[in-house]
PDB file of C-alpha atoms and ligand atoms in Angstrom:
ATOM      1  CA  MET S 681       5.053   4.514 -25.112  1.00  0.00           C
ATOM      2  CA  MET S 682       2.006   2.502 -23.294  1.00  0.00           C
ATOM      3  CA  LEU S 683      -0.173   5.742 -23.030  1.00  0.00           C
ATOM      4  CA  ARG S 684       0.324   7.503 -26.335  1.00  0.00           C
ATOM      5  CA  GLY S 685      -2.835   9.336 -27.273  1.00  0.00           C
ATOM      6  CA  LYS S 686      -4.285   9.233 -23.903  1.00  0.00           C
ATOM      7  CA  LEU S 687      -5.126  12.458 -21.922  1.00  0.00           C
ATOM      8  CA  ALA S 688      -4.877  12.075 -18.034  1.00  0.00           C
ATOM      9  CA  LEU S 689      -5.845  14.574 -15.378  1.00  0.00           C
ATOM     10  CA  ILE S 690      -3.899  14.120 -12.359  1.00  0.00           C
ATOM     11  CA  THR S 691      -5.109  16.070  -9.068  1.00  0.00           C
ATOM     12  CA  GLY S 692      -2.349  16.615  -6.355  1.00  0.00           C
ATOM     13  CA  ALA S 693       0.209  16.990  -9.140  1.00  0.00           C
ATOM     14  CA  THR S 694       2.559  19.254  -7.060  1.00  0.00           C
ATOM     15  CA  ALA S 695       4.421  17.017  -4.867  1.00  0.00           C
ATOM     16  CA  GLY S 696       4.774  13.173  -3.833  1.00  0.00           C
ATOM     17  CA  ILE S 697       2.725  10.389  -5.696  1.00  0.00           C
ATOM     18  CA  GLY S 698       0.917  12.751  -8.009  1.00  0.00           C
ATOM     19  CA  GLN S 699       4.016  14.415  -9.296  1.00  0.00           C
ATOM     20  CA  ALA S 700       5.546  11.004  -9.732  1.00  0.00           C
ATOM     21  CA  ILE S 701       2.423   9.607 -11.731  1.00  0.00           C
ATOM     22  CA  ALA S 702       2.667  12.621 -13.854  1.00  0.00           C
ATOM     23  CA  GLU S 703       6.243  11.948 -14.738  1.00  0.00           C
ATOM     24  CA  VAL S 704       5.718   8.192 -15.371  1.00  0.00           C
ATOM     25  CA  PHE S 705       2.393   8.994 -17.768  1.00  0.00           C
ATOM     26  CA  ALA S 706       4.672  11.542 -19.324  1.00  0.00           C
ATOM     27  CA  ARG S 707       7.517   9.169 -19.850  1.00  0.00           C
ATOM     28  CA  GLU S 708       4.852   6.832 -21.431  1.00  0.00           C
ATOM     29  CA  GLY S 709       3.516   9.530 -23.902  1.00  0.00           C
ATOM     30  CA  ALA S 710       0.395  10.893 -22.283  1.00  0.00           C
ATOM     31  CA  ARG S 711      -0.796  14.621 -22.389  1.00  0.00           C
ATOM     32  CA  LEU S 712      -1.590  15.782 -18.926  1.00  0.00           C
ATOM     33  CA  ILE S 713      -3.620  18.190 -17.039  1.00  0.00           C
ATOM     34  CA  LEU S 714      -1.663  19.152 -13.899  1.00  0.00           C
ATOM     35  CA  THR S 715      -3.764  20.228 -10.974  1.00  0.00           C
ATOM     36  CA  GLY S 716      -2.944  21.578  -7.581  1.00  0.00           C
ATOM     37  CA  ARG S 717      -2.775  24.822  -5.418  1.00  0.00           C
ATOM     38  CA  ARG S 718       0.990  25.677  -5.984  1.00  0.00           C
ATOM     39  CA  GLU S 719       0.851  26.998  -9.585  1.00  0.00           C
ATOM     40  CA  ALA S 720       4.285  27.677  -9.596  1.00  0.00           C
ATOM     41  CA  ARG S 721       5.300  23.994  -8.849  1.00  0.00           C
ATOM     42  CA  LEU S 722       2.711  23.129 -11.749  1.00  0.00           C
ATOM     43  CA  LYS S 723       4.526  25.233 -14.090  1.00  0.00           C
ATOM     44  CA  ASN S 724       7.850  23.915 -13.306  1.00  0.00           C
ATOM     45  CA  LEU S 725       6.871  20.635 -13.567  1.00  0.00           C
ATOM     46  CA  ALA S 726       5.043  21.256 -16.932  1.00  0.00           C
ATOM     47  CA  ALA S 727       8.130  22.696 -18.174  1.00  0.00           C
ATOM     48  CA  GLY S 728      10.255  20.024 -17.102  1.00  0.00           C
ATOM     49  CA  LEU S 729       8.149  17.109 -18.720  1.00  0.00           C
ATOM     50  CA  ALA S 730       7.919  19.320 -22.024  1.00  0.00           C
ATOM     51  CA  GLU S 731      11.898  19.454 -22.076  1.00  0.00           C
ATOM     52  CA  GLN S 732      12.506  15.908 -21.013  1.00  0.00           C
ATOM     53  CA  PHE S 733       9.539  14.083 -22.867  1.00  0.00           C
ATOM     54  CA  GLY S 734       7.898  16.553 -25.149  1.00  0.00           C
ATOM     55  CA  THR S 735       4.928  16.451 -22.942  1.00  0.00           C
ATOM     56  CA  ASP S 736       1.959  18.561 -23.842  1.00  0.00           C
ATOM     57  CA  SER S 737       0.534  19.775 -20.405  1.00  0.00           C
ATOM     58  CA  PHE S 738      -2.329  21.809 -19.282  1.00  0.00           C
ATOM     59  CA  VAL S 739      -1.645  23.676 -15.852  1.00  0.00           C
ATOM     60  CA  LEU S 740      -4.559  23.988 -13.962  1.00  0.00           C
ATOM     61  CA  PRO S 741      -4.245  25.834 -10.441  1.00  0.00           C
ATOM     62  CA  LEU S 742      -7.123  24.288  -8.306  1.00  0.00           C
ATOM     63  CA  ASP S 743      -8.391  23.730  -4.743  1.00  0.00           C
ATOM     64  CA  ILE S 744     -10.366  20.633  -5.063  1.00  0.00           C
ATOM     65  CA  SER S 745     -12.212  21.177  -1.853  1.00  0.00           C
ATOM     66  CA  SER S 746     -14.122  24.209  -3.336  1.00  0.00           C
ATOM     67  CA  ARG S 747     -17.040  23.122  -5.303  1.00  0.00           C
ATOM     68  CA  GLU S 748     -17.123  26.436  -7.220  1.00  0.00           C
ATOM     69  CA  GLN S 749     -13.420  26.128  -8.258  1.00  0.00           C
ATOM     70  CA  VAL S 750     -13.869  22.688  -9.570  1.00  0.00           C
ATOM     71  CA  HIS S 751     -16.947  23.388 -11.404  1.00  0.00           C
ATOM     72  CA  THR S 752     -15.394  26.606 -13.150  1.00  0.00           C
ATOM     73  CA  ALA S 753     -12.068  25.148 -13.906  1.00  0.00           C
ATOM     74  CA  LEU S 754     -13.209  21.884 -15.437  1.00  0.00           C
ATOM     75  CA  SER S 755     -16.274  23.344 -17.462  1.00  0.00           C
ATOM     76  CA  THR S 756     -13.773  25.859 -19.099  1.00  0.00           C
ATOM     77  CA  LEU S 757     -11.059  23.424 -20.222  1.00  0.00           C
ATOM     78  CA  PRO S 758      -9.417  24.370 -23.744  1.00  0.00           C
ATOM     79  CA  PRO S 759     -11.172  21.943 -26.229  1.00  0.00           C
ATOM     80  CA  GLU S 760      -7.979  20.052 -26.820  1.00  0.00           C
ATOM     81  CA  PHE S 761      -7.846  19.190 -23.034  1.00  0.00           C
ATOM     82  CA  GLN S 762     -11.534  18.127 -22.502  1.00  0.00           C
ATOM     83  CA  ASP S 763     -11.656  14.328 -23.727  1.00  0.00           C
ATOM     84  CA  ILE S 764      -9.928  13.174 -20.341  1.00  0.00           C
ATOM     85  CA  ASP S 765      -9.220   9.408 -20.796  1.00  0.00           C
ATOM     86  CA  ILE S 766      -7.444   8.924 -17.302  1.00  0.00           C
ATOM     87  CA  LEU S 767      -8.682  10.666 -13.994  1.00  0.00           C
ATOM     88  CA  VAL S 768      -6.393  10.202 -11.220  1.00  0.00           C
ATOM     89  CA  ASN S 769      -7.722  11.202  -7.948  1.00  0.00           C
ATOM     90  CA  ASN S 770      -4.812  11.667  -5.839  1.00  0.00           C
ATOM     91  CA  ALA S 771      -4.821  14.864  -3.888  1.00  0.00           C
ATOM     92  CA  GLY S 772      -5.283  14.197  -0.028  1.00  0.00           C
ATOM     93  CA  LEU S 773      -3.842  15.047   3.320  1.00  0.00           C
ATOM     94  CA  ALA S 774      -3.985  14.516   6.832  1.00  0.00           C
ATOM     95  CA  ARG S 775      -3.445  16.877   9.769  1.00  0.00           C
ATOM     96  CA  GLY S 776      -2.400  16.006  13.155  1.00  0.00           C
ATOM     97  CA  VAL S 777      -2.506  12.550  15.281  1.00  0.00           C
ATOM     98  CA  GLU S 778      -4.680  13.804  18.198  1.00  0.00           C
ATOM     99  CA  LYS S 779      -7.567  12.002  19.577  1.00  0.00           C
ATOM    100  CA  ILE S 780     -10.996  13.120  18.653  1.00  0.00           C
ATOM    101  CA  GLN S 781     -11.478  14.893  22.179  1.00  0.00           C
ATOM    102  CA  ASP S 782      -8.230  16.942  21.276  1.00  0.00           C
ATOM    103  CA  GLY S 783      -9.053  17.543  17.518  1.00  0.00           C
ATOM    104  CA  ASP S 784      -9.412  20.801  15.572  1.00  0.00           C
ATOM    105  CA  PRO S 785     -13.001  20.723  13.837  1.00  0.00           C
ATOM    106  CA  ALA S 786     -11.262  23.242  11.159  1.00  0.00           C
ATOM    107  CA  GLU S 787      -8.504  20.517  10.554  1.00  0.00           C
ATOM    108  CA  TRP S 788     -11.214  17.881  10.042  1.00  0.00           C
ATOM    109  CA  ASP S 789     -13.374  20.245   7.706  1.00  0.00           C
ATOM    110  CA  GLU S 790     -10.054  20.451   5.643  1.00  0.00           C
ATOM    111  CA  VAL S 791      -9.222  16.705   5.530  1.00  0.00           C
ATOM    112  CA  LEU S 792     -12.894  15.682   4.867  1.00  0.00           C
ATOM    113  CA  ARG S 793     -13.524  18.571   2.340  1.00  0.00           C
ATOM    114  CA  THR S 794     -10.349  17.430   0.388  1.00  0.00           C
ATOM    115  CA  ASN S 795      -9.993  13.724   0.515  1.00  0.00           C
ATOM    116  CA  ILE S 796     -13.929  13.109   0.232  1.00  0.00           C
ATOM    117  CA  HIS S 797     -15.601  15.999  -1.237  1.00  0.00           C
ATOM    118  CA  GLY S 798     -12.884  17.114  -3.675  1.00  0.00           C
ATOM    119  CA  LEU S 799     -12.723  13.624  -4.989  1.00  0.00           C
ATOM    120  CA  LEU S 800     -16.603  13.580  -5.618  1.00  0.00           C
ATOM    121  CA  TYR S 801     -16.371  17.065  -7.207  1.00  0.00           C
ATOM    122  CA  VAL S 802     -13.751  16.358  -9.758  1.00  0.00           C
ATOM    123  CA  THR S 803     -15.182  12.575 -10.427  1.00  0.00           C
ATOM    124  CA  ARG S 804     -18.487  14.221 -11.030  1.00  0.00           C
ATOM    125  CA  ALA S 805     -17.293  16.625 -13.603  1.00  0.00           C
ATOM    126  CA  ILE S 806     -15.318  14.313 -15.525  1.00  0.00           C
ATOM    127  CA  LEU S 807     -16.985  10.738 -15.443  1.00  0.00           C
ATOM    128  CA  PRO S 808     -20.068  12.000 -17.542  1.00  0.00           C
ATOM    129  CA  GLY S 809     -17.696  12.858 -20.541  1.00  0.00           C
ATOM    130  CA  MET S 810     -15.911   9.636 -20.248  1.00  0.00           C
ATOM    131  CA  ILE S 811     -19.384   7.802 -20.589  1.00  0.00           C
ATOM    132  CA  ARG S 812     -20.415   9.953 -23.495  1.00  0.00           C
ATOM    133  CA  ARG S 813     -17.019   9.080 -25.169  1.00  0.00           C
ATOM    134  CA  GLY S 814     -17.482   5.288 -24.471  1.00  0.00           C
ATOM    135  CA  GLY S 815     -14.170   4.876 -22.094  1.00  0.00           C
ATOM    136  CA  GLY S 816     -12.092   5.773 -19.179  1.00  0.00           C
ATOM    137  CA  ASP S 817     -10.318   5.107 -16.114  1.00  0.00           C
ATOM    138  CA  ILE S 818     -10.763   6.526 -12.821  1.00  0.00           C
ATOM    139  CA  LEU S 819      -7.814   5.881 -10.119  1.00  0.00           C
ATOM    140  CA  ASN S 820      -8.296   6.629  -6.690  1.00  0.00           C
ATOM    141  CA  ILE S 821      -5.482   6.872  -4.494  1.00  0.00           C
ATOM    142  CA  GLY S 822      -6.675   5.289  -1.092  1.00  0.00           C
ATOM    143  CA  SER S 823      -4.705   4.125   1.815  1.00  0.00           C
ATOM    144  CA  ILE S 824      -4.264   1.261   3.859  1.00  0.00           C
ATOM    145  CA  ALA S 825      -5.588   3.952   6.319  1.00  0.00           C
ATOM    146  CA  GLY S 826      -8.904   3.002   4.537  1.00  0.00           C
ATOM    147  CA  HIS S 827      -8.707  -0.351   5.577  1.00  0.00           C
ATOM    148  CA  GLU S 828      -7.550  -0.262   9.276  1.00  0.00           C
ATOM    149  CA  VAL S 829      -8.043   2.203  11.885  1.00  0.00           C
ATOM    150  CA  TYR S 830      -5.063   3.264  13.924  1.00  0.00           C
ATOM    151  CA  PRO S 831      -4.387   5.331  17.208  1.00  0.00           C
ATOM    152  CA  GLY S 832      -4.348   9.169  16.050  1.00  0.00           C
ATOM    153  CA  GLY S 833      -5.887   8.398  12.718  1.00  0.00           C
ATOM    154  CA  ALA S 834      -9.677   8.728  13.285  1.00  0.00           C
ATOM    155  CA  VAL S 835     -10.460  11.452  10.819  1.00  0.00           C
ATOM    156  CA  TYR S 836      -7.984  10.642   8.446  1.00  0.00           C
ATOM    157  CA  ASN S 837      -9.183   6.934   8.682  1.00  0.00           C
ATOM    158  CA  ALA S 838     -12.829   8.104   8.062  1.00  0.00           C
ATOM    159  CA  SER S 839     -12.044   9.810   4.934  1.00  0.00           C
ATOM    160  CA  LYS S 840     -10.041   6.874   3.303  1.00  0.00           C
ATOM    161  CA  PHE S 841     -12.458   4.526   4.403  1.00  0.00           C
ATOM    162  CA  ALA S 842     -14.918   6.928   2.525  1.00  0.00           C
ATOM    163  CA  VAL S 843     -12.610   6.629  -0.501  1.00  0.00           C
ATOM    164  CA  ASP S 844     -12.777   3.069  -0.340  1.00  0.00           C
ATOM    165  CA  ALA S 845     -16.646   2.964  -0.369  1.00  0.00           C
ATOM    166  CA  LEU S 846     -16.740   5.868  -3.066  1.00  0.00           C
ATOM    167  CA  THR S 847     -14.472   3.501  -5.346  1.00  0.00           C
ATOM    168  CA  LYS S 848     -16.560   0.513  -4.816  1.00  0.00           C
ATOM    169  CA  GLY S 849     -19.611   2.663  -5.576  1.00  0.00           C
ATOM    170  CA  MET S 850     -18.459   4.066  -8.665  1.00  0.00           C
ATOM    171  CA  ARG S 851     -17.495   0.573  -9.634  1.00  0.00           C
ATOM    172  CA  ILE S 852     -21.223  -0.598  -9.313  1.00  0.00           C
ATOM    173  CA  ASP S 853     -22.413   2.723 -10.827  1.00  0.00           C
ATOM    174  CA  THR S 854     -20.435   2.298 -13.924  1.00  0.00           C
ATOM    175  CA  VAL S 855     -20.452  -1.746 -14.212  1.00  0.00           C
ATOM    176  CA  ASP S 856     -22.616  -1.549 -17.266  1.00  0.00           C
ATOM    177  CA  LEU S 857     -20.197   1.140 -19.087  1.00  0.00           C
ATOM    178  CA  PRO S 858     -16.850   0.531 -20.436  1.00  0.00           C
ATOM    179  CA  ILE S 859     -15.446   2.438 -17.666  1.00  0.00           C
ATOM    180  CA  ARG S 860     -12.670   0.930 -15.344  1.00  0.00           C
ATOM    181  CA  ILE S 861     -12.575   1.960 -11.414  1.00  0.00           C
ATOM    182  CA  SER S 862      -9.253   1.295  -9.472  1.00  0.00           C
ATOM    183  CA  SER S 863      -7.633   2.102  -6.273  1.00  0.00           C
ATOM    184  CA  ILE S 864      -4.027   1.830  -4.974  1.00  0.00           C
ATOM    185  CA  ASP S 865      -4.118   1.904  -1.282  1.00  0.00           C
ATOM    186  CA  PRO S 866      -0.543   2.245  -0.029  1.00  0.00           C
ATOM    187  CA  GLY S 867       1.064   2.025   3.157  1.00  0.00           C
ATOM    188  CA  LEU S 868       4.185   4.268   4.084  1.00  0.00           C
ATOM    189  CA  VAL S 869       5.443   6.247   0.963  1.00  0.00           C
ATOM    190  CA  GLU S 870       8.043   9.135   1.868  1.00  0.00           C
ATOM    191  CA  THR S 871       6.684  12.277   0.317  1.00  0.00           C
ATOM    192  CA  GLU S 872       5.530  15.542   2.020  1.00  0.00           C
ATOM    193  CA  PHE S 873       2.405  13.856   3.330  1.00  0.00           C
ATOM    194  CA  SER S 874       3.991  13.794   7.112  1.00  0.00           C
ATOM    195  CA  VAL S 875       5.302  17.319   6.817  1.00  0.00           C
ATOM    196  CA  VAL S 876       1.664  18.254   6.193  1.00  0.00           C
ATOM    197  CA  ARG S 877       0.443  15.916   8.565  1.00  0.00           C
ATOM    198  CA  PHE S 878       2.769  17.528  11.376  1.00  0.00           C
ATOM    199  CA  ARG S 879       1.976  21.013   9.977  1.00  0.00           C
ATOM    200  CA  GLY S 880       5.463  21.729   8.845  1.00  0.00           C
ATOM    201  CA  ASP S 881       7.555  19.898  11.714  1.00  0.00           C
ATOM    202  CA  ARG S 882      10.093  18.162   9.462  1.00  0.00           C
ATOM    203  CA  GLU S 883      11.728  16.532  12.332  1.00  0.00           C
ATOM    204  CA  LYS S 884       8.349  14.559  13.578  1.00  0.00           C
ATOM    205  CA  ALA S 885       7.800  13.774   9.651  1.00  0.00           C
ATOM    206  CA  ALA S 886      11.203  12.589   9.267  1.00  0.00           C
ATOM    207  CA  ASN S 887      10.653   9.954  12.244  1.00  0.00           C
ATOM    208  CA  VAL S 888       7.635   8.298  10.321  1.00  0.00           C
ATOM    209  CA  TYR S 889      10.473   6.849   7.763  1.00  0.00           C
ATOM    210  CA  LYS S 890      13.262   6.669  10.420  1.00  0.00           C
ATOM    211  CA  ASN S 891      15.110   3.247  10.080  1.00  0.00           C
ATOM    212  CA  ILE S 892      13.108   1.867   7.386  1.00  0.00           C
ATOM    213  CA  GLU S 893      12.811   1.789   3.741  1.00  0.00           C
ATOM    214  CA  PRO S 894       9.435   3.316   2.952  1.00  0.00           C
ATOM    215  CA  LEU S 895       8.008   3.188  -0.683  1.00  0.00           C
ATOM    216  CA  LYS S 896       9.068   5.773  -2.970  1.00  0.00           C
ATOM    217  CA  PRO S 897       6.326   7.595  -5.030  1.00  0.00           C
ATOM    218  CA  ALA S 898       7.742   6.184  -8.114  1.00  0.00           C
ATOM    219  CA  ASP S 899       6.756   2.755  -6.911  1.00  0.00           C
ATOM    220  CA  ILE S 900       2.996   4.079  -6.639  1.00  0.00           C
ATOM    221  CA  ALA S 901       3.543   5.388 -10.175  1.00  0.00           C
ATOM    222  CA  GLU S 902       4.555   2.364 -11.667  1.00  0.00           C
ATOM    223  CA  THR S 903       1.683   0.550 -10.052  1.00  0.00           C
ATOM    224  CA  ALA S 904      -0.447   3.273 -11.476  1.00  0.00           C
ATOM    225  CA  LEU S 905       0.704   2.782 -15.092  1.00  0.00           C
ATOM    226  CA  PHE S 906       0.382  -0.881 -15.047  1.00  0.00           C
ATOM    227  CA  ILE S 907      -3.438  -0.569 -13.928  1.00  0.00           C
ATOM    228  CA  VAL S 908      -4.456   1.755 -16.648  1.00  0.00           C
ATOM    229  CA  SER S 909      -2.192   0.020 -19.640  1.00  0.00           C
ATOM    230  CA  ARG S 910      -4.024  -3.299 -19.089  1.00  0.00           C
ATOM    231  CA  PRO S 911      -6.050  -4.419 -22.144  1.00  0.00           C
ATOM    232  CA  ALA S 912      -9.572  -2.842 -21.975  1.00  0.00           C
ATOM    233  CA  HIS S 913     -11.505  -5.900 -20.514  1.00  0.00           C
ATOM    234  CA  VAL S 914      -9.068  -5.903 -17.588  1.00  0.00           C
ATOM    235  CA  GLN S 915     -10.057  -3.845 -14.592  1.00  0.00           C
ATOM    236  CA  ILE S 916      -7.539  -4.085 -11.577  1.00  0.00           C
ATOM    237  CA  ALA S 917     -10.110  -3.314  -8.573  1.00  0.00           C
ATOM    238  CA  GLN S 918      -7.690  -2.566  -5.697  1.00  0.00           C
ATOM    239  CA  VAL S 919      -3.814  -2.790  -4.937  1.00  0.00           C
ATOM    240  CA  ILE S 920      -2.757  -2.824  -1.453  1.00  0.00           C
ATOM    241  CA  ILE S 921       1.009  -1.772  -1.294  1.00  0.00           C
ATOM    242  CA  PHE S 922       3.535  -1.941   1.413  1.00  0.00           C
ATOM    243  CA  PRO S 923       7.159  -1.352   1.878  1.00  0.00           C
ATOM    244  CA  THR S 924       8.529  -4.774   2.732  1.00  0.00           C
ATOM    245  CA  CYS S 925       9.121  -3.683   6.204  1.00  0.00           C
ATOM    246  CA  GLN S 926       5.176  -3.120   6.669  1.00  0.00           C
ATOM    247  CA  ALA S 927       2.732  -5.736   7.612  1.00  0.00           C
ATOM    248  CA  SER S 928      -0.255  -3.533   8.589  1.00  0.00           C
ATOM    249  CA  ALA S 929      -1.391  -0.178   9.339  1.00  0.00           C
ATOM    250  CA  THR S 930       0.575  -0.520  12.754  1.00  0.00           C
ATOM    251  CA  LEU S 931       3.178  -2.991  12.372  1.00  0.00           C
ATOM    252  CA  VAL S 932       6.243  -1.402  10.912  1.00  0.00           C
ATOM    253  CA  HIS S 933       9.738  -3.291  11.403  1.00  0.00           C
ATOM    254  CA  ARG S 934      12.260  -0.788  12.230  1.00  0.00           C
ATOM    255  CA  ASN S 935      16.114  -1.449  12.056  1.00  0.00           C
ATOM    256  CA  PHE S 936      17.810   0.059  15.066  1.00  0.00           C
TER     257      PHE S 936
HETATM  258  P1  NDP A1104       1.897  14.988  -0.548  1.00  0.00           P
HETATM  259  O1  NDP A1104       1.772  15.978   0.439  1.00  0.00           O
HETATM  260  O2  NDP A1104       3.250  14.936  -1.067  1.00  0.00           O
HETATM  261  O3  NDP A1104       1.026  15.655  -1.852  1.00  0.00           O
HETATM  262  C1  NDP A1104      -0.288  15.746  -1.505  1.00  0.00           C
HETATM  263  C2  NDP A1104      -0.707  16.483  -2.969  1.00  0.00           C
HETATM  264  O4  NDP A1104      -2.265  16.849  -2.856  1.00  0.00           O
HETATM  265  C3  NDP A1104      -0.043  17.820  -3.279  1.00  0.00           C
HETATM  266  O5  NDP A1104       0.152  17.841  -4.405  1.00  0.00           O
HETATM  267  C4  NDP A1104      -1.223  18.602  -2.962  1.00  0.00           C
HETATM  268  O6  NDP A1104      -1.039  19.996  -3.637  1.00  0.00           O
HETATM  269  C5  NDP A1104      -2.373  18.269  -3.140  1.00  0.00           C
HETATM  270  N1  NDP A1104      -3.544  18.496  -2.429  1.00  0.00           N
HETATM  271  C6  NDP A1104      -3.816  18.658  -1.080  1.00  0.00           C
HETATM  272  N2  NDP A1104      -4.924  19.266  -0.872  1.00  0.00           N
HETATM  273  C7  NDP A1104      -5.457  19.739  -1.714  1.00  0.00           C
HETATM  274  C8  NDP A1104      -6.416  20.381  -2.262  1.00  0.00           C
HETATM  275  N3  NDP A1104      -7.284  21.162  -1.511  1.00  0.00           N
HETATM  276  N4  NDP A1104      -6.590  21.083  -3.692  1.00  0.00           N
HETATM  277  C9  NDP A1104      -5.822  20.424  -4.428  1.00  0.00           C
HETATM  278  N5  NDP A1104      -4.772  19.774  -4.160  1.00  0.00           N
HETATM  279  C10 NDP A1104      -4.727  19.289  -3.038  1.00  0.00           C
HETATM  280  O7  NDP A1104       1.483  13.786   0.049  1.00  0.00           O
HETATM  281  P2  NDP A1104       1.330  12.096  -1.037  1.00  0.00           P
HETATM  282  O8  NDP A1104       1.866  12.592  -2.183  1.00  0.00           O
HETATM  283  O9  NDP A1104       1.662  11.261  -0.230  1.00  0.00           O
HETATM  284  O10 NDP A1104      -0.296  12.182  -1.020  1.00  0.00           O
HETATM  285  C11 NDP A1104      -1.099  11.713  -2.306  1.00  0.00           C
HETATM  286  C12 NDP A1104      -2.465  10.736  -1.634  1.00  0.00           C
HETATM  287  O11 NDP A1104      -1.635   9.594  -1.536  1.00  0.00           O
HETATM  288  C13 NDP A1104      -3.083  11.494  -0.797  1.00  0.00           C
HETATM  289  O12 NDP A1104      -4.304  11.144  -1.150  1.00  0.00           O
HETATM  290  C14 NDP A1104      -2.568  10.665   0.428  1.00  0.00           C
HETATM  291  O13 NDP A1104      -3.714  10.278   1.213  1.00  0.00           O
HETATM  292  C15 NDP A1104      -2.277   9.149  -0.227  1.00  0.00           C
HETATM  293  N6  NDP A1104      -1.400   8.331   0.715  1.00  0.00           N
HETATM  294  C16 NDP A1104      -0.195   8.824   0.929  1.00  0.00           C
HETATM  295  C17 NDP A1104       0.736   7.794   1.611  1.00  0.00           C
HETATM  296  C18 NDP A1104       1.916   8.256   2.015  1.00  0.00           C
HETATM  297  O14 NDP A1104       2.435   7.417   3.028  1.00  0.00           O
HETATM  298  N7  NDP A1104       2.668   9.245   1.807  1.00  0.00           N
HETATM  299  C19 NDP A1104       0.120   6.668   1.873  1.00  0.00           C
HETATM  300  C20 NDP A1104      -1.037   6.130   1.463  1.00  0.00           C
HETATM  301  C21 NDP A1104      -1.907   7.183   0.750  1.00  0.00           C
HETATM  302  P3  NDP A1104      -1.132  21.623  -3.160  1.00  0.00           P
HETATM  303  O15 NDP A1104      -0.722  21.421  -1.864  1.00  0.00           O
HETATM  304  O16 NDP A1104      -0.235  22.273  -4.117  1.00  0.00           O
HETATM  305  O17 NDP A1104      -2.568  21.990  -3.624  1.00  0.00           O
HETATM  306  C1  8X3 A1105      -0.879   7.561   4.636  1.00  0.00           C
HETATM  307  C2  8X3 A1105      -0.347   6.349   5.188  1.00  0.00           C
HETATM  308  O1  8X3 A1105      -0.232   4.664   7.408  1.00  0.00           O
HETATM  309  O2  8X3 A1105       0.209   7.112   7.456  1.00  0.00           O
HETATM  310  O3  8X3 A1105      -2.139   6.917   4.053  1.00  0.00           O
HETATM  311  O4  8X3 A1105      -2.004   6.324   7.097  1.00  0.00           O
HETATM  312  S1  8X3 A1105      -0.428   6.140   7.024  1.00  0.00           S
END
C-alpha cells in the first residue's frame, strides 16, 4: 500500500495509460480524481475500483483543452477532494500522419490545445495548492516523440517537445520548493492511441503493433508508481521507456 493517504488526479483515465495508472494507484491505496471526456467510462472505472480495492474516487468529466471547463471543474471540487498530492498529466492524442503541407489545421488545433494547453491549464489549477500544502508530485506523460522527430509526426512531435520543455521548466520553477516534477516518455504502447491517430481505422492502428511485442499500459503504470513512491528527497526527472524491440522513434524490429 505505497500510496495510502494520497490523493491523485489523473487526466485521461478513460483508456490506455491513464486507466492503468488509476488501477495501479488504486491497488496501492490512493484516492483518485478520474478525468476524461467519456463520463460513462469514468463511472465504470470508479465502480470497478471501489469493488476491487475499496477505492474512493471522484468522477470529473472534463475536456482539458477548454480553459473554462478546467477552471470551473477544478475550482469546485468537493472539500475532501481538494488536497491533491499527485497530478498525472496523461491525457493526449495524435491525429494522422500527413505531411505539414497536407495537414488539417483543425486537427493541429485539437492536438496542440490538448497536449500543451490542457496540460498547462490543469497544472496551473493544481500546482498552487500543492505549494501551499508543502508538497506534491507532477508526472507528465511525454513521449519518445518529444525527443526525436519522425516522418508524419511533426505536429504531434512539436506538442511532445513542448511537454518536455514544460516538464523542465516546471522543475526549474519549483526547484526551491518540495515539489517533484517528472516525466515518463514511452515508445510504443498498445492503447487506443493509434485508433485515435488513424481516426477510428482499426486495421491501420493494428499495423502499428503488428509483429512486435509493444509495451502495455501497465508497464507505464508500474513505472509511474515507482516514481511517485520514492523517498521525498528523490526526484526522478525523466524515464524513457521502450519495448525491447524498439531502439529509437523510427527503429523497430518486427518479426515476420
Ligand atoms: P488513449 O487514446 O488510450 O488514451 C488517451 C486518453 O486521453 C483518454 O483517456 C482520453 O479520454 C484522454 N483525452 C484525450 N483528449 C482529451 C481531452 N481533450 N480532454 C480530456 N481527456 C482527453 O492513449 P494513451 O493511453 O496511449 O495516451 C496517453 C498519453 O500517453 C498521451 O499523452 C500520449 O501522447 C502518450 N503516449 C502514448 C504512447 C503510445 O504509444 N500509446 C507512447 C508515448 C506517449 P477521453 O477521450 O475520454 O476524453
Ligand atoms: C506515441 C508513440 O512513437 O507513435 O507517443 O510517437 S509514437
